[in-house]
PDB file of C-alpha atoms in Angstrom:
ATOM      1  CA  ALA L   1    -177.292  35.750 -47.228  1.00  0.00           C
ATOM      2  CA  ALA L   2    -174.563  38.165 -46.236  1.00  0.00           C
ATOM      3  CA  LYS L   3    -177.192  40.497 -44.821  1.00  0.00           C
ATOM      4  CA  TYR L   4    -178.687  37.590 -42.906  1.00  0.00           C
ATOM      5  CA  SER L   5    -175.274  36.685 -41.485  1.00  0.00           C
ATOM      6  CA  GLU L   6    -174.722  40.300 -40.518  1.00  0.00           C
ATOM      7  CA  LEU L   7    -178.088  40.422 -38.741  1.00  0.00           C
ATOM      8  CA  GLU L   8    -177.348  37.084 -37.034  1.00  0.00           C
ATOM      9  CA  ALA L   9    -173.990  38.439 -35.873  1.00  0.00           C
ATOM     10  CA  GLU L  10    -175.649  41.609 -34.547  1.00  0.00           C
ATOM     11  CA  LYS L  11    -178.341  39.543 -32.847  1.00  0.00           C
ATOM     12  CA  THR L  12    -175.677  37.365 -31.247  1.00  0.00           C
ATOM     13  CA  SER L  13    -173.769  40.472 -30.141  1.00  0.00           C
ATOM     14  CA  VAL L  14    -176.911  42.058 -28.644  1.00  0.00           C
ATOM     15  CA  GLU L  15    -177.802  38.772 -26.907  1.00  0.00           C
ATOM     16  CA  ALA L  16    -174.269  38.537 -25.492  1.00  0.00           C
ATOM     17  CA  LYS L  17    -174.453  42.131 -24.227  1.00  0.00           C
ATOM     18  CA  LEU L  18    -177.870  41.452 -22.689  1.00  0.00           C
ATOM     19  CA  GLN L  19    -176.568  38.271 -21.088  1.00  0.00           C
ATOM     20  CA  ASP L  20    -173.629  40.230 -19.643  1.00  0.00           C
ATOM     21  CA  ARG L  21    -176.010  42.867 -18.308  1.00  0.00           C
ATOM     22  CA  ILE L  22    -178.267  40.192 -16.789  1.00  0.00           C
ATOM     23  CA  GLU L  23    -175.299  38.457 -15.159  1.00  0.00           C
ATOM     24  CA  SER L  24    -173.959  41.791 -13.889  1.00  0.00           C
ATOM     25  CA  HIS L  25    -177.392  42.683 -12.522  1.00  0.00           C
ATOM     26  CA  ASN L  26    -177.752  39.254 -10.897  1.00  0.00           C
ATOM     27  CA  ALA L  27    -174.323  39.639  -9.289  1.00  0.00           C
ATOM     28  CA  GLU L  28    -175.366  43.078  -7.994  1.00  0.00           C
ATOM     29  CA  VAL L  29    -178.610  41.648  -6.619  1.00  0.00           C
ATOM     30  CA  GLU L  30    -176.710  38.804  -4.928  1.00  0.00           C
ATOM     31  CA  SER L  31    -174.258  41.297  -3.415  1.00  0.00           C
ATOM     32  CA  MET L  32    -177.193  43.364  -2.119  1.00  0.00           C
ATOM     33  CA  ARG L  33    -178.745  40.210  -0.626  1.00  0.00           C
ATOM     34  CA  GLU L  34    -175.475  39.402   1.139  1.00  0.00           C
ATOM     35  CA  ASN L  35    -175.236  42.967   2.449  1.00  0.00           C
ATOM     36  CA  LEU L  36    -178.829  42.790   3.660  1.00  0.00           C
ATOM     37  CA  THR L  37    -178.134  39.476   5.405  1.00  0.00           C
ATOM     38  CA  ASN L  38    -175.050  40.993   7.057  1.00  0.00           C
ATOM     39  CA  ILE L  39    -177.043  44.018   8.173  1.00  0.00           C
ATOM     40  CA  GLU L  40    -179.825  41.796   9.543  1.00  0.00           C
ATOM     41  CA  THR L  41    -177.231  39.709  11.429  1.00  0.00           C
ATOM     42  CA  LYS L  42    -175.621  42.835  12.882  1.00  0.00           C
ATOM     43  CA  LEU L  43    -179.037  44.188  13.844  1.00  0.00           C
ATOM     44  CA  ALA L  44    -179.946  40.927  15.582  1.00  0.00           C
ATOM     45  CA  ASP L  45    -176.600  40.991  17.427  1.00  0.00           C
ATOM     46  CA  ALA L  46    -177.152  44.614  18.452  1.00  0.00           C
ATOM     47  CA  GLU L  47    -180.675  43.811  19.675  1.00  0.00           C
ATOM     48  CA  SER L  48    -179.321  40.869  21.654  1.00  0.00           C
ATOM     49  CA  GLN L  49    -176.622  43.056  23.212  1.00  0.00           C
ATOM     50  CA  SER L  50    -179.215  45.715  23.972  1.00  0.00           C
ATOM     51  CA  VAL L  51    -181.426  43.175  25.759  1.00  0.00           C
ATOM     52  CA  ALA L  52    -178.437  41.882  27.722  1.00  0.00           C
ATOM     53  CA  LEU L  53    -177.359  45.413  28.686  1.00  0.00           C
ATOM     54  CA  LYS L  54    -180.906  46.315  29.700  1.00  0.00           C
ATOM     55  CA  ALA L  55    -181.105  43.224  31.910  1.00  0.00           C
ATOM     56  CA  GLU L  56    -177.713  44.041  33.443  1.00  0.00           C
ATOM     57  CA  MET L  57    -178.751  47.642  34.116  1.00  0.00           C
ATOM     58  CA  GLU L  58    -182.038  46.491  35.666  1.00  0.00           C
ATOM     59  CA  ARG L  59    -180.101  44.124  37.968  1.00  0.00           C
ATOM     60  CA  HIS L  60    -177.748  46.967  38.884  1.00  0.00           C
ATOM     61  CA  ILE L  61    -180.667  49.333  39.548  1.00  0.00           C
ATOM     62  CA  ASP L  62    -182.388  46.676  41.684  1.00  0.00           C
ATOM     63  CA  GLY L  63    -179.166  46.259  43.666  1.00  0.00           C
ATOM     64  CA  LEU L  64    -178.909  50.008  44.193  1.00  0.00           C
ATOM     65  CA  LYS L  65    -182.565  50.161  45.269  1.00  0.00           C
ATOM     66  CA  THR L  66    -181.917  47.373  47.769  1.00  0.00           C
ATOM     67  CA  GLU L  67    -178.870  49.221  49.125  1.00  0.00           C
ATOM     68  CA  LEU L  68    -180.860  52.447  49.305  1.00  0.00           C
ATOM     69  CA  ASP L  69    -183.727  50.717  51.151  1.00  0.00           C
ATOM     70  CA  ALA L  70    -181.265  49.156  53.614  1.00  0.00           C
ATOM     71  CA  SER L  71    -179.551  52.506  54.133  1.00  0.00           C
ATOM     72  CA  HIS L  72    -182.913  54.208  54.655  1.00  0.00           C
ATOM     73  CA  ALA L  73    -183.972  51.564  57.193  1.00  0.00           C
ATOM     74  CA  LYS L  74    -180.645  51.991  59.014  1.00  0.00           C
ATOM     75  CA  SER L  75    -181.138  55.766  59.028  1.00  0.00           C
ATOM     76  CA  ILE L  76    -184.620  55.357  60.528  1.00  0.00           C
ATOM     77  CA  ASP L  77    -183.211  52.988  63.178  1.00  0.00           C
ATOM     78  CA  LEU L  78    -180.483  55.504  64.021  1.00  0.00           C
ATOM     79  CA  GLU L  79    -183.038  58.322  64.256  1.00  0.00           C
ATOM     80  CA  SER L  80    -185.188  56.231  66.610  1.00  0.00           C
ATOM     81  CA  SER L  81    -182.153  55.307  68.679  1.00  0.00           C
ATOM     82  CA  LEU L  82    -181.037  58.933  68.911  1.00  0.00           C
ATOM     83  CA  ALA L  83    -184.551  60.041  69.860  1.00  0.00           C
ATOM     84  CA  ALA L  84    -184.640  57.407  72.634  1.00  0.00           C
ATOM     85  CA  GLU L  85    -181.207  58.496  73.880  1.00  0.00           C
ATOM     86  CA  ARG L  86    -182.307  62.138  73.780  1.00  0.00           C
ATOM     87  CA  GLU L  87    -185.423  61.291  75.833  1.00  0.00           C
ATOM     88  CA  ALA L  88    -183.350  59.273  78.307  1.00  0.00           C
ATOM     89  CA  SER L  89    -180.872  62.153  78.609  1.00  0.00           C
ATOM     90  CA  ALA L  90    -183.688  64.644  79.139  1.00  0.00           C
ATOM     91  CA  ALA L  91    -185.217  62.425  81.835  1.00  0.00           C
ATOM     92  CA  LYS L  92    -181.827  61.996  83.535  1.00  0.00           C
ATOM     93  CA  TYR L  93    -181.265  65.757  83.354  1.00  0.00           C
ATOM     94  CA  SER L  94    -184.668  66.405  84.955  1.00  0.00           C
ATOM     95  CA  GLU L  95    -183.858  63.858  87.663  1.00  0.00           C
ATOM     96  CA  LEU L  96    -180.495  65.509  88.344  1.00  0.00           C
ATOM     97  CA  GLU L  97    -182.131  68.966  88.344  1.00  0.00           C
ATOM     98  CA  ALA L  98    -184.668  67.745  90.931  1.00  0.00           C
ATOM     99  CA  GLU L  99    -181.869  66.218  93.030  1.00  0.00           C
ATOM    100  CA  LYS L 100    -179.890  69.475  92.788  1.00  0.00           C
ATOM    101  CA  THR L 101    -182.924  71.473  93.888  1.00  0.00           C
ATOM    102  CA  SER L 102    -183.460  69.061  96.806  1.00  0.00           C
ATOM    103  CA  VAL L 103    -179.805  69.272  97.884  1.00  0.00           C
ATOM    104  CA  GLU L 104    -179.856  73.068  97.621  1.00  0.00           C
ATOM    105  CA  ALA L 105    -183.019  73.194  99.748  1.00  0.00           C
ATOM    106  CA  LYS L 106    -181.425  70.938 102.412  1.00  0.00           C
ATOM    107  CA  LEU L 107    -178.296  73.077 102.432  1.00  0.00           C
ATOM    108  CA  GLN L 108    -180.413  76.193 102.760  1.00  0.00           C
ATOM    109  CA  ASP L 109    -182.265  74.596 105.705  1.00  0.00           C
ATOM    110  CA  ARG L 110    -178.967  73.760 107.435  1.00  0.00           C
ATOM    111  CA  ILE L 111    -177.651  77.249 106.861  1.00  0.00           C
ATOM    112  CA  GLU L 112    -180.780  78.759 108.337  1.00  0.00           C
ATOM    113  CA  SER L 113    -180.864  76.448 111.341  1.00  0.00           C
TER     114      SER L 113
END
């Protein structure tokens, strides 16, 4: 009977140690689950921020493209305007050159007569 009691005590001790190990393991598993949940939450937040930043950058890029297009159109308008002014100046210069030649010819006629 003493041997039986000793074996019972050892069995109880082993069961208690196993129970402690199981509880410790379960606590570890629960901690890992919590960590995983936290990581998943942080990942979801980061993805959300990434999507928001991407949308903001796309809006900014679209705005810059619009500004660039407007600036390009203005540049083309200025080039056209300058070309028209250059043509008008060239025509005026030719007109003045012809007038100068005419006046010089009349003066030459008067000098000779």
